[in-house]
Amino acid sequence: QVQLVQSGAEVKKPGSSVKVSCKASGGTFSSYAISWVRQAPGQGLEWMGGIIPMFGTANYAQKFQGRVTITTDESTSTAYTELSSLRSEDTAVYYCARARHLRLPEGHDAFDIWGQGTMVTVSS
Amino acid sequence: EIVLTQSPGTLSLSPGERATLSCRASQSVSSSYLAWYQQKLGQAPRLLIYGASSRATGIPDRFSGSGSGTDFTLTISRLEPEDFAVYYCQQYGSSLTFGGGTKVEIK
């Protein structure tokens, strides 16, 4: 059974960048889309973008275009999300999640496997 | 962007009662690409329903999903103590968006 294990909590200054990792173990990595979803304290879920590792092309929610970069390293079965120009409103738990089925062209599907979440705090 | 509106915001019920949660889309969700998730405090979301009505692996049959087009429903036939949580709908037919959530709390 595939598991997604994320990197640890981060504290960042406003204006800086953060890069969170998500390592897959126990199954196939390249042929399933991986997305990033964030959740601000006490708020709902917000999709940021996703990528299909075997193709390497990411797609992003309009809100995050130009500020987020999603990449993968197939050699280590790891996905990354990097968010730049951080502000206090970016304080949230960031989750990676795997789509249950590869539905082309962008790989969007329901998420059947989730990482444990990474808390990112933006504070001066 | 398809906006999903969930109602009610909070549902106060007792164990054993039936819960009916609504998710309305601002435009038609193609091919019923609609999912439901359960989230408990401090945990990642858990997939319950995909394709509007198909239960995910290991999900008890007291959870059921229905609907098409712009109106979708999650029904929990008899609430168990572990079902009190927040529930989100998600559409993945046109990009990907989540609803704002419905909290099911103990009355």
Short mmCIF file of N, CA, C and O in Angstrom, two decimals, chain B:
data_model
loop_
_atom_site.label_atom_id
_atom_site.label_comp_id
_atom_site.label_asym_id
_atom_site.label_seq_id
_atom_site.Cartn_x
_atom_site.Cartn_y
_atom_site.Cartn_z
N GLU B 1 -14.21 28.95 -12.81
CA GLU B 1 -14.02 28.01 -11.71
C GLU B 1 -15.38 27.60 -11.14
O GLU B 1 -16.24 28.44 -10.94
N ILE B 2 -15.53 26.30 -10.91
CA ILE B 2 -16.78 25.81 -10.32
C ILE B 2 -16.73 26.02 -8.81
O ILE B 2 -15.82 25.55 -8.13
N VAL B 3 -17.72 26.75 -8.30
CA VAL B 3 -17.81 27.01 -6.86
C VAL B 3 -18.79 25.99 -6.25
O VAL B 3 -19.89 25.80 -6.77
N LEU B 4 -18.36 25.35 -5.17
CA LEU B 4 -19.19 24.38 -4.46
C LEU B 4 -19.67 24.98 -3.14
O LEU B 4 -18.85 25.46 -2.35
N THR B 5 -20.97 24.95 -2.93
CA THR B 5 -21.56 25.49 -1.71
C THR B 5 -22.17 24.35 -0.91
O THR B 5 -23.08 23.66 -1.39
N GLN B 6 -21.66 24.15 0.30
CA GLN B 6 -22.16 23.08 1.15
C GLN B 6 -23.13 23.63 2.19
O GLN B 6 -22.95 24.72 2.73
N SER B 7 -24.17 22.85 2.46
CA SER B 7 -25.12 23.22 3.49
C SER B 7 -25.63 21.98 4.21
O SER B 7 -25.66 20.89 3.63
N PRO B 8 -26.03 22.14 5.50
CA PRO B 8 -25.82 23.35 6.28
C PRO B 8 -24.37 23.50 6.69
O PRO B 8 -23.57 22.59 6.44
N GLY B 9 -24.02 24.59 7.32
CA GLY B 9 -22.66 24.76 7.81
C GLY B 9 -22.37 23.82 8.97
O GLY B 9 -21.27 23.27 9.08
N THR B 10 -23.36 23.66 9.84
CA THR B 10 -23.26 22.75 10.97
C THR B 10 -24.55 21.96 11.10
O THR B 10 -25.63 22.51 10.91
N LEU B 11 -24.40 20.68 11.40
CA LEU B 11 -25.53 19.77 11.58
C LEU B 11 -25.41 19.16 12.97
O LEU B 11 -24.40 18.51 13.27
N SER B 12 -26.39 19.41 13.82
CA SER B 12 -26.36 18.88 15.19
C SER B 12 -27.32 17.71 15.29
O SER B 12 -28.54 17.88 15.18
N LEU B 13 -26.76 16.52 15.50
CA LEU B 13 -27.56 15.30 15.51
C LEU B 13 -27.10 14.37 16.63
O LEU B 13 -26.00 14.55 17.17
N SER B 14 -27.90 13.38 16.92
CA SER B 14 -27.56 12.37 17.94
C SER B 14 -27.11 11.08 17.27
O SER B 14 -27.52 10.81 16.12
N PRO B 15 -26.29 10.29 17.95
CA PRO B 15 -25.93 8.96 17.40
C PRO B 15 -27.18 8.17 17.06
O PRO B 15 -28.19 8.22 17.79
N GLY B 16 -27.14 7.47 15.92
CA GLY B 16 -28.29 6.70 15.47
C GLY B 16 -29.18 7.45 14.49
O GLY B 16 -29.97 6.82 13.77
N GLU B 17 -29.05 8.77 14.47
CA GLU B 17 -29.88 9.57 13.54
C GLU B 17 -29.28 9.55 12.13
O GLU B 17 -28.13 9.19 11.91
N ARG B 18 -30.09 10.00 11.20
CA ARG B 18 -29.71 10.09 9.79
C ARG B 18 -29.19 11.49 9.50
O ARG B 18 -29.78 12.48 9.93
N ALA B 19 -28.06 11.56 8.77
CA ALA B 19 -27.49 12.86 8.39
C ALA B 19 -27.57 13.02 6.88
O ALA B 19 -27.23 12.11 6.12
N THR B 20 -28.03 14.19 6.45
CA THR B 20 -28.12 14.51 5.02
C THR B 20 -27.37 15.81 4.76
O THR B 20 -27.73 16.86 5.27
N LEU B 21 -26.30 15.72 3.98
CA LEU B 21 -25.43 16.86 3.69
C LEU B 21 -25.57 17.19 2.21
O LEU B 21 -25.58 16.31 1.36
N SER B 22 -25.61 18.49 1.92
CA SER B 22 -25.82 18.95 0.56
C SER B 22 -24.58 19.64 0.00
O SER B 22 -23.85 20.33 0.73
N CYS B 23 -24.37 19.49 -1.30
CA CYS B 23 -23.29 20.16 -2.01
C CYS B 23 -23.87 20.63 -3.34
O CYS B 23 -24.33 19.82 -4.14
N ARG B 24 -23.88 21.94 -3.53
CA ARG B 24 -24.44 22.51 -4.76
C ARG B 24 -23.33 23.20 -5.55
O ARG B 24 -22.56 23.99 -4.99
N ALA B 25 -23.28 22.91 -6.85
CA ALA B 25 -22.24 23.47 -7.72
C ALA B 25 -22.78 24.65 -8.52
O ALA B 25 -23.95 24.68 -8.89
N SER B 26 -21.90 25.61 -8.80
CA SER B 26 -22.29 26.82 -9.54
C SER B 26 -22.55 26.52 -11.02
O SER B 26 -23.20 27.30 -11.72
N GLN B 27 -22.04 25.40 -11.51
CA GLN B 27 -22.32 24.91 -12.86
C GLN B 27 -22.22 23.39 -12.84
O GLN B 27 -21.68 22.81 -11.90
N SER B 28 -22.74 22.77 -13.87
CA SER B 28 -22.82 21.32 -13.89
C SER B 28 -21.45 20.65 -13.76
O SER B 28 -20.49 21.07 -14.41
N VAL B 29 -21.38 19.63 -12.92
CA VAL B 29 -20.15 18.87 -12.73
C VAL B 29 -20.14 17.72 -13.74
O VAL B 29 -20.99 16.83 -13.68
N SER B 30 -19.20 17.77 -14.66
CA SER B 30 -19.19 16.80 -15.75
C SER B 30 -18.98 15.38 -15.26
O SER B 30 -18.17 15.14 -14.36
N SER B 31 -19.73 14.45 -15.84
CA SER B 31 -19.60 13.02 -15.57
C SER B 31 -19.66 12.68 -14.08
O SER B 31 -19.10 11.68 -13.65
N SER B 32 -20.34 13.54 -13.33
CA SER B 32 -20.47 13.29 -11.88
C SER B 32 -19.12 13.09 -11.20
O SER B 32 -18.97 12.23 -10.33
N TYR B 33 -18.16 13.91 -11.59
CA TYR B 33 -16.84 13.84 -10.96
C TYR B 33 -16.89 14.60 -9.63
O TYR B 33 -16.34 15.72 -9.50
N LEU B 34 -17.55 13.98 -8.66
CA LEU B 34 -17.77 14.62 -7.37
C LEU B 34 -17.38 13.63 -6.27
O LEU B 34 -17.76 12.45 -6.32
N ALA B 35 -16.59 14.10 -5.32
CA ALA B 35 -16.12 13.25 -4.22
C ALA B 35 -16.51 13.86 -2.88
O ALA B 35 -16.75 15.07 -2.78
N TRP B 36 -16.56 13.01 -1.87
CA TRP B 36 -16.81 13.44 -0.49
C TRP B 36 -15.67 12.93 0.41
O TRP B 36 -15.21 11.79 0.24
N TYR B 37 -15.28 13.78 1.35
CA TYR B 37 -14.23 13.44 2.30
C TYR B 37 -14.72 13.69 3.72
O TYR B 37 -15.53 14.58 3.97
N GLN B 38 -14.15 12.93 4.64
CA GLN B 38 -14.35 13.13 6.07
C GLN B 38 -13.02 13.59 6.67
O GLN B 38 -11.97 13.03 6.35
N GLN B 39 -13.07 14.60 7.52
CA GLN B 39 -11.86 15.04 8.20
C GLN B 39 -12.11 15.20 9.69
O GLN B 39 -13.03 15.91 10.09
N LYS B 40 -11.28 14.55 10.48
CA LYS B 40 -11.33 14.71 11.93
C LYS B 40 -10.19 15.63 12.36
O LYS B 40 -9.20 15.79 11.65
N LEU B 41 -10.35 16.22 13.53
CA LEU B 41 -9.42 17.23 14.02
C LEU B 41 -7.99 16.68 14.04
O LEU B 41 -7.73 15.60 14.58
N GLY B 42 -7.08 17.41 13.40
CA GLY B 42 -5.68 17.03 13.42
C GLY B 42 -5.31 15.92 12.46
O GLY B 42 -4.16 15.45 12.48
N GLN B 43 -6.24 15.50 11.63
CA GLN B 43 -5.98 14.42 10.68
C GLN B 43 -6.14 14.89 9.25
O GLN B 43 -6.82 15.88 8.98
N ALA B 44 -5.53 14.15 8.33
CA ALA B 44 -5.73 14.40 6.91
C ALA B 44 -7.14 13.94 6.52
O ALA B 44 -7.73 13.09 7.17
N PRO B 45 -7.68 14.53 5.46
CA PRO B 45 -8.99 14.07 4.97
C PRO B 45 -8.93 12.60 4.55
O PRO B 45 -7.87 12.08 4.20
N ARG B 46 -10.11 11.97 4.56
CA ARG B 46 -10.26 10.56 4.18
C ARG B 46 -11.32 10.48 3.11
O ARG B 46 -12.43 11.02 3.28
N LEU B 47 -11.00 9.83 1.99
CA LEU B 47 -11.96 9.71 0.89
C LEU B 47 -13.08 8.75 1.27
O LEU B 47 -12.83 7.61 1.68
N LEU B 48 -14.32 9.23 1.12
CA LEU B 48 -15.49 8.41 1.38
C LEU B 48 -16.15 7.94 0.08
O LEU B 48 -16.46 6.76 -0.10
N ILE B 49 -16.42 8.90 -0.81
CA ILE B 49 -17.21 8.69 -2.01
C ILE B 49 -16.51 9.34 -3.19
O ILE B 49 -15.99 10.45 -3.07
N TYR B 50 -16.48 8.65 -4.34
CA TYR B 50 -16.01 9.25 -5.58
C TYR B 50 -17.03 8.97 -6.67
O TYR B 50 -17.89 8.09 -6.52
N GLY B 51 -16.94 9.70 -7.77
CA GLY B 51 -17.91 9.52 -8.85
C GLY B 51 -19.35 9.71 -8.38
O GLY B 51 -20.27 9.08 -8.91
N ALA B 52 -19.53 10.57 -7.41
CA ALA B 52 -20.83 10.95 -6.82
C ALA B 52 -21.45 9.87 -5.96
O ALA B 52 -22.14 10.18 -4.98
N SER B 53 -21.24 8.58 -6.28
CA SER B 53 -21.98 7.54 -5.57
C SER B 53 -21.20 6.26 -5.27
O SER B 53 -21.76 5.32 -4.69
N SER B 54 -19.94 6.20 -5.65
CA SER B 54 -19.15 4.98 -5.40
C SER B 54 -18.38 5.10 -4.09
O SER B 54 -17.65 6.08 -3.88
N ARG B 55 -18.55 4.10 -3.22
CA ARG B 55 -17.83 4.14 -1.95
C ARG B 55 -16.36 3.75 -2.16
O ARG B 55 -16.05 2.80 -2.88
N ALA B 56 -15.48 4.48 -1.47
CA ALA B 56 -14.06 4.14 -1.52
C ALA B 56 -13.80 2.87 -0.72
O ALA B 56 -14.65 2.42 0.06
N THR B 57 -12.63 2.31 -0.91
CA THR B 57 -12.26 1.06 -0.24
C THR B 57 -12.37 1.18 1.27
O THR B 57 -11.85 2.13 1.87
N GLY B 58 -13.08 0.22 1.88
CA GLY B 58 -13.15 0.17 3.33
C GLY B 58 -14.18 1.08 3.97
O GLY B 58 -14.29 1.12 5.20
N ILE B 59 -14.95 1.80 3.16
CA ILE B 59 -15.95 2.72 3.72
C ILE B 59 -17.25 1.96 4.01
O ILE B 59 -17.78 1.27 3.14
N PRO B 60 -17.77 2.10 5.22
CA PRO B 60 -18.99 1.36 5.60
C PRO B 60 -20.19 1.76 4.73
O PRO B 60 -20.27 2.90 4.26
N ASP B 61 -21.13 0.83 4.58
CA ASP B 61 -22.25 1.10 3.68
C ASP B 61 -23.30 2.04 4.29
O ASP B 61 -24.30 2.35 3.62
N ARG B 62 -23.09 2.51 5.50
CA ARG B 62 -24.00 3.55 6.02
C ARG B 62 -23.74 4.90 5.33
O ARG B 62 -24.55 5.81 5.43
N PHE B 63 -22.59 5.01 4.64
CA PHE B 63 -22.29 6.22 3.87
C PHE B 63 -22.76 6.00 2.43
O PHE B 63 -22.39 5.01 1.79
N SER B 64 -23.54 6.93 1.90
CA SER B 64 -23.95 6.84 0.51
C SER B 64 -23.97 8.22 -0.12
O SER B 64 -24.25 9.22 0.55
N GLY B 65 -23.67 8.26 -1.41
CA GLY B 65 -23.68 9.51 -2.15
C GLY B 65 -24.64 9.43 -3.31
O GLY B 65 -24.85 8.35 -3.88
N SER B 66 -25.24 10.56 -3.65
CA SER B 66 -26.17 10.61 -4.77
C SER B 66 -26.12 11.99 -5.41
O SER B 66 -25.51 12.92 -4.87
N GLY B 67 -26.78 12.08 -6.57
CA GLY B 67 -26.89 13.37 -7.24
C GLY B 67 -26.19 13.40 -8.59
O GLY B 67 -25.45 12.47 -8.95
N SER B 68 -26.43 14.47 -9.31
CA SER B 68 -25.81 14.69 -10.62
C SER B 68 -26.01 16.14 -11.00
O SER B 68 -26.80 16.86 -10.35
N GLY B 69 -25.30 16.57 -12.04
CA GLY B 69 -25.46 17.95 -12.49
C GLY B 69 -24.90 18.94 -11.49
O GLY B 69 -23.68 19.07 -11.35
N THR B 70 -25.78 19.65 -10.80
CA THR B 70 -25.34 20.67 -9.84
C THR B 70 -25.70 20.34 -8.39
O THR B 70 -25.30 21.09 -7.49
N ASP B 71 -26.45 19.29 -8.15
CA ASP B 71 -26.91 18.98 -6.79
C ASP B 71 -26.50 17.58 -6.35
O ASP B 71 -26.86 16.59 -7.00
N PHE B 72 -25.77 17.53 -5.26
CA PHE B 72 -25.24 16.28 -4.74
C PHE B 72 -25.52 16.16 -3.25
O PHE B 72 -25.62 17.19 -2.55
N THR B 73 -25.64 14.91 -2.79
CA THR B 73 -25.97 14.66 -1.39
C THR B 73 -25.12 13.53 -0.83
O THR B 73 -24.89 12.52 -1.50
N LEU B 74 -24.64 13.73 0.39
CA LEU B 74 -24.02 12.65 1.16
C LEU B 74 -24.98 12.30 2.29
O LEU B 74 -25.41 13.19 3.04
N THR B 75 -25.29 11.01 2.41
CA THR B 75 -26.19 10.55 3.46
C THR B 75 -25.45 9.56 4.36
O THR B 75 -24.77 8.65 3.86
N ILE B 76 -25.58 9.78 5.66
CA ILE B 76 -25.09 8.81 6.64
C ILE B 76 -26.33 8.23 7.29
O ILE B 76 -27.06 8.96 7.98
N SER B 77 -26.60 6.96 7.05
CA SER B 77 -27.91 6.41 7.41
C SER B 77 -28.15 6.39 8.91
O SER B 77 -29.23 6.73 9.38
N ARG B 78 -27.16 5.96 9.68
CA ARG B 78 -27.27 5.95 11.13
C ARG B 78 -25.91 6.38 11.70
O ARG B 78 -24.92 5.67 11.53
N LEU B 79 -25.88 7.52 12.33
CA LEU B 79 -24.62 8.07 12.81
C LEU B 79 -24.02 7.22 13.93
O LEU B 79 -24.68 6.90 14.92
N GLU B 80 -22.75 6.89 13.73
CA GLU B 80 -21.96 6.24 14.77
C GLU B 80 -21.11 7.31 15.47
O GLU B 80 -20.87 8.39 14.89
N PRO B 81 -20.66 7.06 16.69
CA PRO B 81 -19.87 8.08 17.40
C PRO B 81 -18.67 8.57 16.61
O PRO B 81 -18.32 9.76 16.69
N GLU B 82 -18.05 7.69 15.81
CA GLU B 82 -16.87 8.09 15.05
C GLU B 82 -17.19 8.90 13.81
O GLU B 82 -16.28 9.36 13.11
N ASP B 83 -18.46 9.11 13.49
CA ASP B 83 -18.84 9.85 12.28
C ASP B 83 -18.92 11.36 12.52
O ASP B 83 -19.10 12.12 11.56
N PHE B 84 -18.80 11.79 13.76
CA PHE B 84 -18.88 13.22 14.04
C PHE B 84 -17.55 13.86 13.63
O PHE B 84 -16.50 13.56 14.19
N ALA B 85 -17.64 14.71 12.62
CA ALA B 85 -16.44 15.22 11.94
C ALA B 85 -16.88 16.31 10.97
O ALA B 85 -18.04 16.70 10.94
N VAL B 86 -15.92 16.79 10.17
CA VAL B 86 -16.23 17.75 9.12
C VAL B 86 -16.18 17.01 7.77
O VAL B 86 -15.30 16.18 7.55
N TYR B 87 -17.13 17.34 6.91
CA TYR B 87 -17.24 16.68 5.61
C TYR B 87 -17.11 17.71 4.49
O TYR B 87 -17.71 18.79 4.55
N TYR B 88 -16.30 17.36 3.49
CA TYR B 88 -16.07 18.25 2.34
C TYR B 88 -16.47 17.54 1.05
O TYR B 88 -16.20 16.35 0.88
N CYS B 89 -17.06 18.31 0.14
CA CYS B 89 -17.23 17.81 -1.22
C CYS B 89 -16.14 18.42 -2.10
O CYS B 89 -15.55 19.46 -1.75
N GLN B 90 -15.88 17.77 -3.20
CA GLN B 90 -14.82 18.19 -4.12
C GLN B 90 -15.27 17.84 -5.53
O GLN B 90 -15.80 16.73 -5.75
N GLN B 91 -15.09 18.74 -6.47
CA GLN B 91 -15.35 18.39 -7.87
C GLN B 91 -14.02 18.33 -8.61
O GLN B 91 -13.12 19.14 -8.36
N TYR B 92 -13.91 17.38 -9.52
CA TYR B 92 -12.68 17.23 -10.29
C TYR B 92 -12.98 17.07 -11.78
O TYR B 92 -12.20 16.50 -12.53
N GLY B 93 -14.12 17.61 -12.19
CA GLY B 93 -14.49 17.55 -13.60
C GLY B 93 -13.93 18.71 -14.40
O GLY B 93 -13.67 18.58 -15.59
N SER B 94 -13.75 19.85 -13.76
CA SER B 94 -13.22 21.04 -14.40
C SER B 94 -12.24 21.67 -13.42
O SER B 94 -12.65 22.32 -12.45
N SER B 95 -10.94 21.48 -13.70
CA SER B 95 -9.95 21.77 -12.67
C SER B 95 -10.37 21.05 -11.38
O SER B 95 -10.86 19.91 -11.46
N LEU B 96 -10.17 21.69 -10.25
CA LEU B 96 -10.45 20.98 -9.01
C LEU B 96 -10.78 22.00 -7.93
O LEU B 96 -10.00 22.95 -7.72
N THR B 97 -11.92 21.84 -7.28
CA THR B 97 -12.29 22.76 -6.19
C THR B 97 -12.97 21.98 -5.08
O THR B 97 -13.55 20.92 -5.31
N PHE B 98 -12.92 22.55 -3.88
CA PHE B 98 -13.55 21.98 -2.69
C PHE B 98 -14.69 22.90 -2.23
O PHE B 98 -14.65 24.12 -2.42
N GLY B 99 -15.67 22.28 -1.58
CA GLY B 99 -16.68 23.06 -0.87
C GLY B 99 -16.14 23.53 0.47
O GLY B 99 -15.05 23.12 0.89
N GLY B 100 -16.92 24.37 1.15
CA GLY B 100 -16.47 24.95 2.40
C GLY B 100 -16.61 24.05 3.62
O GLY B 100 -16.09 24.39 4.69
N GLY B 101 -17.30 22.93 3.49
CA GLY B 101 -17.39 21.96 4.57
C GLY B 101 -18.69 22.03 5.37
O GLY B 101 -19.31 23.10 5.46
N THR B 102 -19.10 20.90 5.91
CA THR B 102 -20.21 20.79 6.85
C THR B 102 -19.71 20.07 8.08
O THR B 102 -19.14 18.98 7.97
N LYS B 103 -19.90 20.69 9.24
CA LYS B 103 -19.51 20.05 10.49
C LYS B 103 -20.70 19.28 11.04
O LYS B 103 -21.79 19.85 11.21
N VAL B 104 -20.50 18.00 11.31
CA VAL B 104 -21.54 17.19 11.94
C VAL B 104 -21.14 17.03 13.41
O VAL B 104 -20.11 16.42 13.72
N GLU B 105 -21.93 17.65 14.29
CA GLU B 105 -21.61 17.64 15.71
C GLU B 105 -22.66 16.90 16.52
O GLU B 105 -23.81 16.74 16.08
N ILE B 106 -22.24 16.48 17.72
CA ILE B 106 -23.15 15.75 18.59
C ILE B 106 -24.12 16.73 19.25
O ILE B 106 -23.71 17.75 19.82
N LYS B 107 -25.41 16.38 19.15
CA LYS B 107 -26.44 17.21 19.74
C LYS B 107 -26.53 16.98 21.23
O LYS B 107 -26.52 15.80 21.67
#
